[in-house]
Short mmCIF file of C-alpha atoms and ligand atoms in Angstrom, two decimals:
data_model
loop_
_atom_site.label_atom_id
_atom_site.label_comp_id
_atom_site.label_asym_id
_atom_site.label_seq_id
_atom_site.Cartn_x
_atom_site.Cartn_y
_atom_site.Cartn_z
CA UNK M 1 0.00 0.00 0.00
CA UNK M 2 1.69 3.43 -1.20
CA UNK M 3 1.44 6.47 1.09
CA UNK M 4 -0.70 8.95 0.66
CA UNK M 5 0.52 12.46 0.90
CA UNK M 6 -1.52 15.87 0.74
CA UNK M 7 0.92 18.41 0.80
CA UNK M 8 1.00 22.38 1.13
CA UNK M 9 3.14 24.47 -0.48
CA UNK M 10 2.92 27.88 0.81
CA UNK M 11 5.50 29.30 -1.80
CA UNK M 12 6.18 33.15 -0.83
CA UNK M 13 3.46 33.51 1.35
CA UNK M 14 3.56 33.29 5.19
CA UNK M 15 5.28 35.63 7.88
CA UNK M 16 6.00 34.37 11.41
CA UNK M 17 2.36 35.77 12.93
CA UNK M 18 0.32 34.53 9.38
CA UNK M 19 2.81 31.05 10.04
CA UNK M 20 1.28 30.82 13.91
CA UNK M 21 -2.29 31.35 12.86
CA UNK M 22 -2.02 29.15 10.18
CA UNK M 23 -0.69 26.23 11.87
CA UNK M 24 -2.79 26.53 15.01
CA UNK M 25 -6.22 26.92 12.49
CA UNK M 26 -4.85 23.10 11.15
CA UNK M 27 -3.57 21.72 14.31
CA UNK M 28 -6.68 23.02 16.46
CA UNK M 29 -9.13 21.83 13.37
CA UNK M 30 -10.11 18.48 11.92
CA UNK M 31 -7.19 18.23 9.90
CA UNK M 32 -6.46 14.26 10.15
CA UNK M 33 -6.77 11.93 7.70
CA UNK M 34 -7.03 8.11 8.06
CA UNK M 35 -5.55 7.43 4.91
CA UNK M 36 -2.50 10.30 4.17
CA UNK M 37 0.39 11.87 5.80
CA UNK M 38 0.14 16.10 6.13
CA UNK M 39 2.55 18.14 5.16
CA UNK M 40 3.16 22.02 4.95
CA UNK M 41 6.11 23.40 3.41
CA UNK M 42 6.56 27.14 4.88
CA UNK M 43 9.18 29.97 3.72
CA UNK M 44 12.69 29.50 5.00
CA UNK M 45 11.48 32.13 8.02
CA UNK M 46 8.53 30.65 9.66
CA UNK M 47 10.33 26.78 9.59
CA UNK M 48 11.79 27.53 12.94
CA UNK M 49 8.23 28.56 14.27
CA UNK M 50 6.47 26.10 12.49
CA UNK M 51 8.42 23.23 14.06
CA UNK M 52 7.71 24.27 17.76
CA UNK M 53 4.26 24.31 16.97
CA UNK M 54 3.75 21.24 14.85
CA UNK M 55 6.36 18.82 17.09
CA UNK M 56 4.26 16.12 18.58
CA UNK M 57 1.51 16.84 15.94
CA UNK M 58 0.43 14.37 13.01
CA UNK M 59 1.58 16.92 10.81
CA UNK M 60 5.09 16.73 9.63
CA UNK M 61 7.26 20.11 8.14
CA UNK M 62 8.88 20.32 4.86
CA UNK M 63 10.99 22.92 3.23
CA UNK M 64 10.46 24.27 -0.34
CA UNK M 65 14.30 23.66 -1.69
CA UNK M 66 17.52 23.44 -0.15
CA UNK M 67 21.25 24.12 -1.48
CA UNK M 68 23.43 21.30 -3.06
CA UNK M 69 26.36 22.98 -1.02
CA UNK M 70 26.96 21.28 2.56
CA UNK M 71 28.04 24.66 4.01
CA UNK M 72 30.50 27.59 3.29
CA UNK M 73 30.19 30.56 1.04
CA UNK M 74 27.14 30.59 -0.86
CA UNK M 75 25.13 33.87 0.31
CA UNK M 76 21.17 33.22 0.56
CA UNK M 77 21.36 29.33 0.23
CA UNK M 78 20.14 27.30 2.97
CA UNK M 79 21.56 23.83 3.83
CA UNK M 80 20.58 20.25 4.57
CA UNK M 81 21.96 20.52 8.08
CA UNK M 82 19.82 23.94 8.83
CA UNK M 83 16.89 22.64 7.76
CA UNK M 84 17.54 19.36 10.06
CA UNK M 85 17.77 21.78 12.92
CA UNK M 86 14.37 23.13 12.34
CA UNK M 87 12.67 19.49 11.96
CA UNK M 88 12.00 19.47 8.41
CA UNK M 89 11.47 16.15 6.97
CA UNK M 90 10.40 16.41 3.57
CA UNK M 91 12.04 19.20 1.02
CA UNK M 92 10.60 20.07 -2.36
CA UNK M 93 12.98 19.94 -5.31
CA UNK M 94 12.73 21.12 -8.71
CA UNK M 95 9.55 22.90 -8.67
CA UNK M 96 8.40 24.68 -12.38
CA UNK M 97 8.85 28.05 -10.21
CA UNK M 98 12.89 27.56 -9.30
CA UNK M 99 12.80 26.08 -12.54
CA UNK M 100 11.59 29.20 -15.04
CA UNK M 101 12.89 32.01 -12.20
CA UNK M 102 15.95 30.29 -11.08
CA UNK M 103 17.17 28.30 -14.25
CA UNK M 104 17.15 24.97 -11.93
CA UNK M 105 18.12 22.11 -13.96
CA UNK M 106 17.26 18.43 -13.73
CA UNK M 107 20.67 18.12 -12.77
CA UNK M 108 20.56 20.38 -10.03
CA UNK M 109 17.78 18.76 -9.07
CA UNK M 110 19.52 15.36 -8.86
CA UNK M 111 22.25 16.36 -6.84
CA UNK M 112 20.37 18.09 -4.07
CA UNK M 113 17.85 15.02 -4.55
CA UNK M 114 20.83 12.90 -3.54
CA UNK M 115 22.08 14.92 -0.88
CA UNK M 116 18.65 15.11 0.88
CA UNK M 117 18.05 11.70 0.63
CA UNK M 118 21.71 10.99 2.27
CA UNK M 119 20.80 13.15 5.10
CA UNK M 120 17.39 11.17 5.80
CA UNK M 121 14.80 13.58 4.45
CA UNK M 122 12.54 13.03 1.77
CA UNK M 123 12.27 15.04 -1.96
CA UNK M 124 9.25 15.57 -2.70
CA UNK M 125 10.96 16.52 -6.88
CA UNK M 126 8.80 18.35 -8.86
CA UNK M 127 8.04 17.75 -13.08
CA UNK M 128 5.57 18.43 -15.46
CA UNK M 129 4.99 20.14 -18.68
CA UNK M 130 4.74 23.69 -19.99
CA UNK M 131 1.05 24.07 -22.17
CA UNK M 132 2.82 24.81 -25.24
CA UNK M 133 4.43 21.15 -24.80
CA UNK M 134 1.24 19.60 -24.01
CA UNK M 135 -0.44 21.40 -27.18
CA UNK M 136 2.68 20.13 -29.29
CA UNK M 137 2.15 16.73 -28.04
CA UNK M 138 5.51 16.43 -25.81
CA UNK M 139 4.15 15.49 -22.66
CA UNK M 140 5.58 12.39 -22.04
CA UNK M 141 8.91 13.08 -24.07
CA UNK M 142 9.22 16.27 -21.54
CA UNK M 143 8.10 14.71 -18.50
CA UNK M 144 10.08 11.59 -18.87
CA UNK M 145 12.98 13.25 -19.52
CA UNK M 146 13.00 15.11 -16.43
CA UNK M 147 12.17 11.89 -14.32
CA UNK M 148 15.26 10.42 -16.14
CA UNK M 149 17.55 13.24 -15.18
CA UNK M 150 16.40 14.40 -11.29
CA UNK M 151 16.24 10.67 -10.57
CA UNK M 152 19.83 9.70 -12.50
CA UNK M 153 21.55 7.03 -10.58
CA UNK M 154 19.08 6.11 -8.08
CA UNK M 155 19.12 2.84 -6.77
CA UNK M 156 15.95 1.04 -5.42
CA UNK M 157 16.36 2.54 -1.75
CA UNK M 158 16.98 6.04 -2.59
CA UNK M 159 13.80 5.87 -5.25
CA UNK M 160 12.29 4.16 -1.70
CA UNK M 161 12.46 7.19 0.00
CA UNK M 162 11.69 9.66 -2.84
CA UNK M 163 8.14 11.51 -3.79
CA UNK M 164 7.74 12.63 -7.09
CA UNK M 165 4.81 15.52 -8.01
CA UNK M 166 3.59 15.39 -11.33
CA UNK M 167 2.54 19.64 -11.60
CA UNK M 168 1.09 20.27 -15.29
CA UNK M 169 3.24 24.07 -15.65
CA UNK M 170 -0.53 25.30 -17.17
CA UNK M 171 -2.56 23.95 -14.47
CA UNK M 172 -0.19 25.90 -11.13
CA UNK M 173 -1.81 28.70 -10.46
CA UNK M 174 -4.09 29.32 -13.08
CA UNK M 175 -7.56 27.69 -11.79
CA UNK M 176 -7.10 25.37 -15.00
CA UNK M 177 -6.80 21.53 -13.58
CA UNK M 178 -5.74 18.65 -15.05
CA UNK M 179 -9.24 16.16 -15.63
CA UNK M 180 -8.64 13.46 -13.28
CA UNK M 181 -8.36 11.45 -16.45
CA UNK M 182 -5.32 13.31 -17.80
CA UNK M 183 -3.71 13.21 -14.92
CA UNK M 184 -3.95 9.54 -14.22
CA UNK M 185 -2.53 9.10 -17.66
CA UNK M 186 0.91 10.84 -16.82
CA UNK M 187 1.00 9.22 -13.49
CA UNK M 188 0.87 6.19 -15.19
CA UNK M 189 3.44 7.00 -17.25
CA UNK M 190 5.91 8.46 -14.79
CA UNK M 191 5.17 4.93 -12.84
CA UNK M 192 6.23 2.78 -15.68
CA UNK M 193 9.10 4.98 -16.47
CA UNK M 194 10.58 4.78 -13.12
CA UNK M 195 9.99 1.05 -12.90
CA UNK M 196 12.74 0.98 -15.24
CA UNK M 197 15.08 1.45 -12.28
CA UNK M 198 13.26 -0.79 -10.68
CA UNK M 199 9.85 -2.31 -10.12
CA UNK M 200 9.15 -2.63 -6.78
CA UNK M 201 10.23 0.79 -5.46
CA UNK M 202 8.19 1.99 -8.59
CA UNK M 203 4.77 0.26 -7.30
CA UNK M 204 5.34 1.70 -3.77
CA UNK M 205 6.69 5.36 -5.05
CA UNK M 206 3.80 8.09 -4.03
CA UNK M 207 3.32 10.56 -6.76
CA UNK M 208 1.30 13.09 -5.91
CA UNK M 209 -0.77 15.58 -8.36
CA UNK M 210 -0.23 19.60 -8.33
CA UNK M 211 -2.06 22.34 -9.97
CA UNK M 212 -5.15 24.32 -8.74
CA UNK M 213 -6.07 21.43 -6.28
CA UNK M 214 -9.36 22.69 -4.71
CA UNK M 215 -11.85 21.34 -1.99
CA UNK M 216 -14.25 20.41 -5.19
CA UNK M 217 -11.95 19.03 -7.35
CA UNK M 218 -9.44 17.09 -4.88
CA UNK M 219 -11.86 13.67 -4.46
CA UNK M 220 -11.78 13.28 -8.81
CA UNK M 221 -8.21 13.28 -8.41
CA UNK M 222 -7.46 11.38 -5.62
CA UNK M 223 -9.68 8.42 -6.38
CA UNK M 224 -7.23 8.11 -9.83
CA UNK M 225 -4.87 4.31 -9.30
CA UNK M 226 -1.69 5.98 -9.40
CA UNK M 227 -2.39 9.42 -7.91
CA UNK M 228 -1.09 9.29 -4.25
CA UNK M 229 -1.67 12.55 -3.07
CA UNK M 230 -1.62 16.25 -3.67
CA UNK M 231 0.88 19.35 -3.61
CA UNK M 232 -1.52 21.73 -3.04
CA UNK M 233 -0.75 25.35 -3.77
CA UNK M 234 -3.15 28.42 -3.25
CA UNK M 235 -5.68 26.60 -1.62
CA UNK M 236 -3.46 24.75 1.56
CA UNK M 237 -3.27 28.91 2.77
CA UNK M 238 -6.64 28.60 3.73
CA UNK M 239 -6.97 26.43 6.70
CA UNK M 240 -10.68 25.30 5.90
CA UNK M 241 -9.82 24.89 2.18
CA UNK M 242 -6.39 22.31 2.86
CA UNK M 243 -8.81 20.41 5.45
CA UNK M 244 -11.22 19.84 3.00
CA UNK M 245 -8.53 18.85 0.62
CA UNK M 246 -7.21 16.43 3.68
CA UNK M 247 -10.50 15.04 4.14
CA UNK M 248 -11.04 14.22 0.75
CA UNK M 249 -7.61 11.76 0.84
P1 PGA A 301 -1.55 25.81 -6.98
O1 PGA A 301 0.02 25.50 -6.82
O2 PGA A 301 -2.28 24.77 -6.17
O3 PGA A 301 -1.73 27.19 -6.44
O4 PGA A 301 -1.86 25.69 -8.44
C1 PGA A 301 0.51 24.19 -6.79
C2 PGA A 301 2.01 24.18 -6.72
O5 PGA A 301 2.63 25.02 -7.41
O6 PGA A 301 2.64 23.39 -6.00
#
């Protein structure tokens, strides 16, 4: 049985006091879920606050990216072993944001993949298409590519503790969604893809769907076989709107 993840990505959005009210409107409300694991994914800032108020909660932290430096001089970048002190467990990677702002490559992607991994957190790495690809029928030449290269030589344990979102570029942010039915499709195809490292770990890998998840359209997509969860953007801000997504899990 895979895990099931619903996971918030706040992006820039958050200061310490929005952080604390945040936090205690999930922790205080019905946000459990029989079935999936919580996650929320705060700026750099509020981790430190978000950890003394989720520790001992059922609702674990994650980071939205990390440096592939250990330490030294790299102004702005955060490392593995900061966000370790903070209780982070899970750290996004490769999301179509860094990626069009920040030029991040799959490769870039892989190495910090690797490097989380070796420091026992989990990537949750990020792929999907742009809607001129889609239109142009590239899809699954674009997205398998990029599982290729942020997952290049990954053996069966490190794809083990790995969590891949599958974010359609077109669908983040834009109130357009992926039909359940599309989606499924690429899940499947990311699933097969990465069983070509190796089969097992490939069955039991949660990928999780991003891009306009709402309360009314989160049950459609997480009833799909191969959809394992959600990265949920604008809508995990609002504490009613990510329980809704939760309970729908
Ligand atoms: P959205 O963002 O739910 O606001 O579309 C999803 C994401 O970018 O992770």
């Amino acid at each position: 049985m895979r895990q099931m993840i619903i996971a918030g990505n706040w992006k820039m959005n958050g200061t310490v006091p929005e952080t604390e009210a945040l936090l205690k409107a999930l922790v205080d409300g019905d946000s459990r879920s029989g079935r999936a694991r919580v996650v929320v994914c705060p700026p750099f800032t509020s981790l430190y606050t978000a950890d003394g108020i989720l520790k001992g909660t059922h609702i674990a932290l994650g980071a939205q990216d990390v440096s592939a430096k250990e330490k030294g001089a790299y102004t702005s970048e955060v490392s593995v072993a900061m966000l370790l002190t903070v209780g982070v467990q899970y750290v996004i990677l490769g999301h179509s944001e860094k990626r069009q702002y920040h030029a991040e490559s799959d490769r870039l992607v892989n190495e910090k993949a690797k490097l989380v991994i070796g420091n026992g957190l989990t990537p949750i790495i990020c792929v999907g298409e742009t809607l001129e690809q889609r239109e142009k029928g590239l899809t699954e030449k674009v997205v398998g590519e990029q599982v290729d290269g942020t997952l290049s030589g990954f053996s069966a344990d490190f794809l083990g503790k790995s969590v891949i979102a599958y974010e359609p570029v077109w669908a983040i942010g834009t109130g357009k969604t992926a039909t359940p039915q599309m989606a499924q499709e690429v899940h499947a195809f990311i699933r097969n893809r990465v069983a070509g490292i190796d089969p097992k770990a490939a069955e039991n890998l949660p990928i999780l769907y991003g891009g306009s998840v709402k309360p009314d359209n989160a049950k459609g997509l997480l009833e799909q076989a191969d959809i394992d969860g959600a990265l949920v953007g604008g809508a995990s801000l609002k504490a009613d709107d990510f329980i809704a997504i939760i309970k729908a899990a």
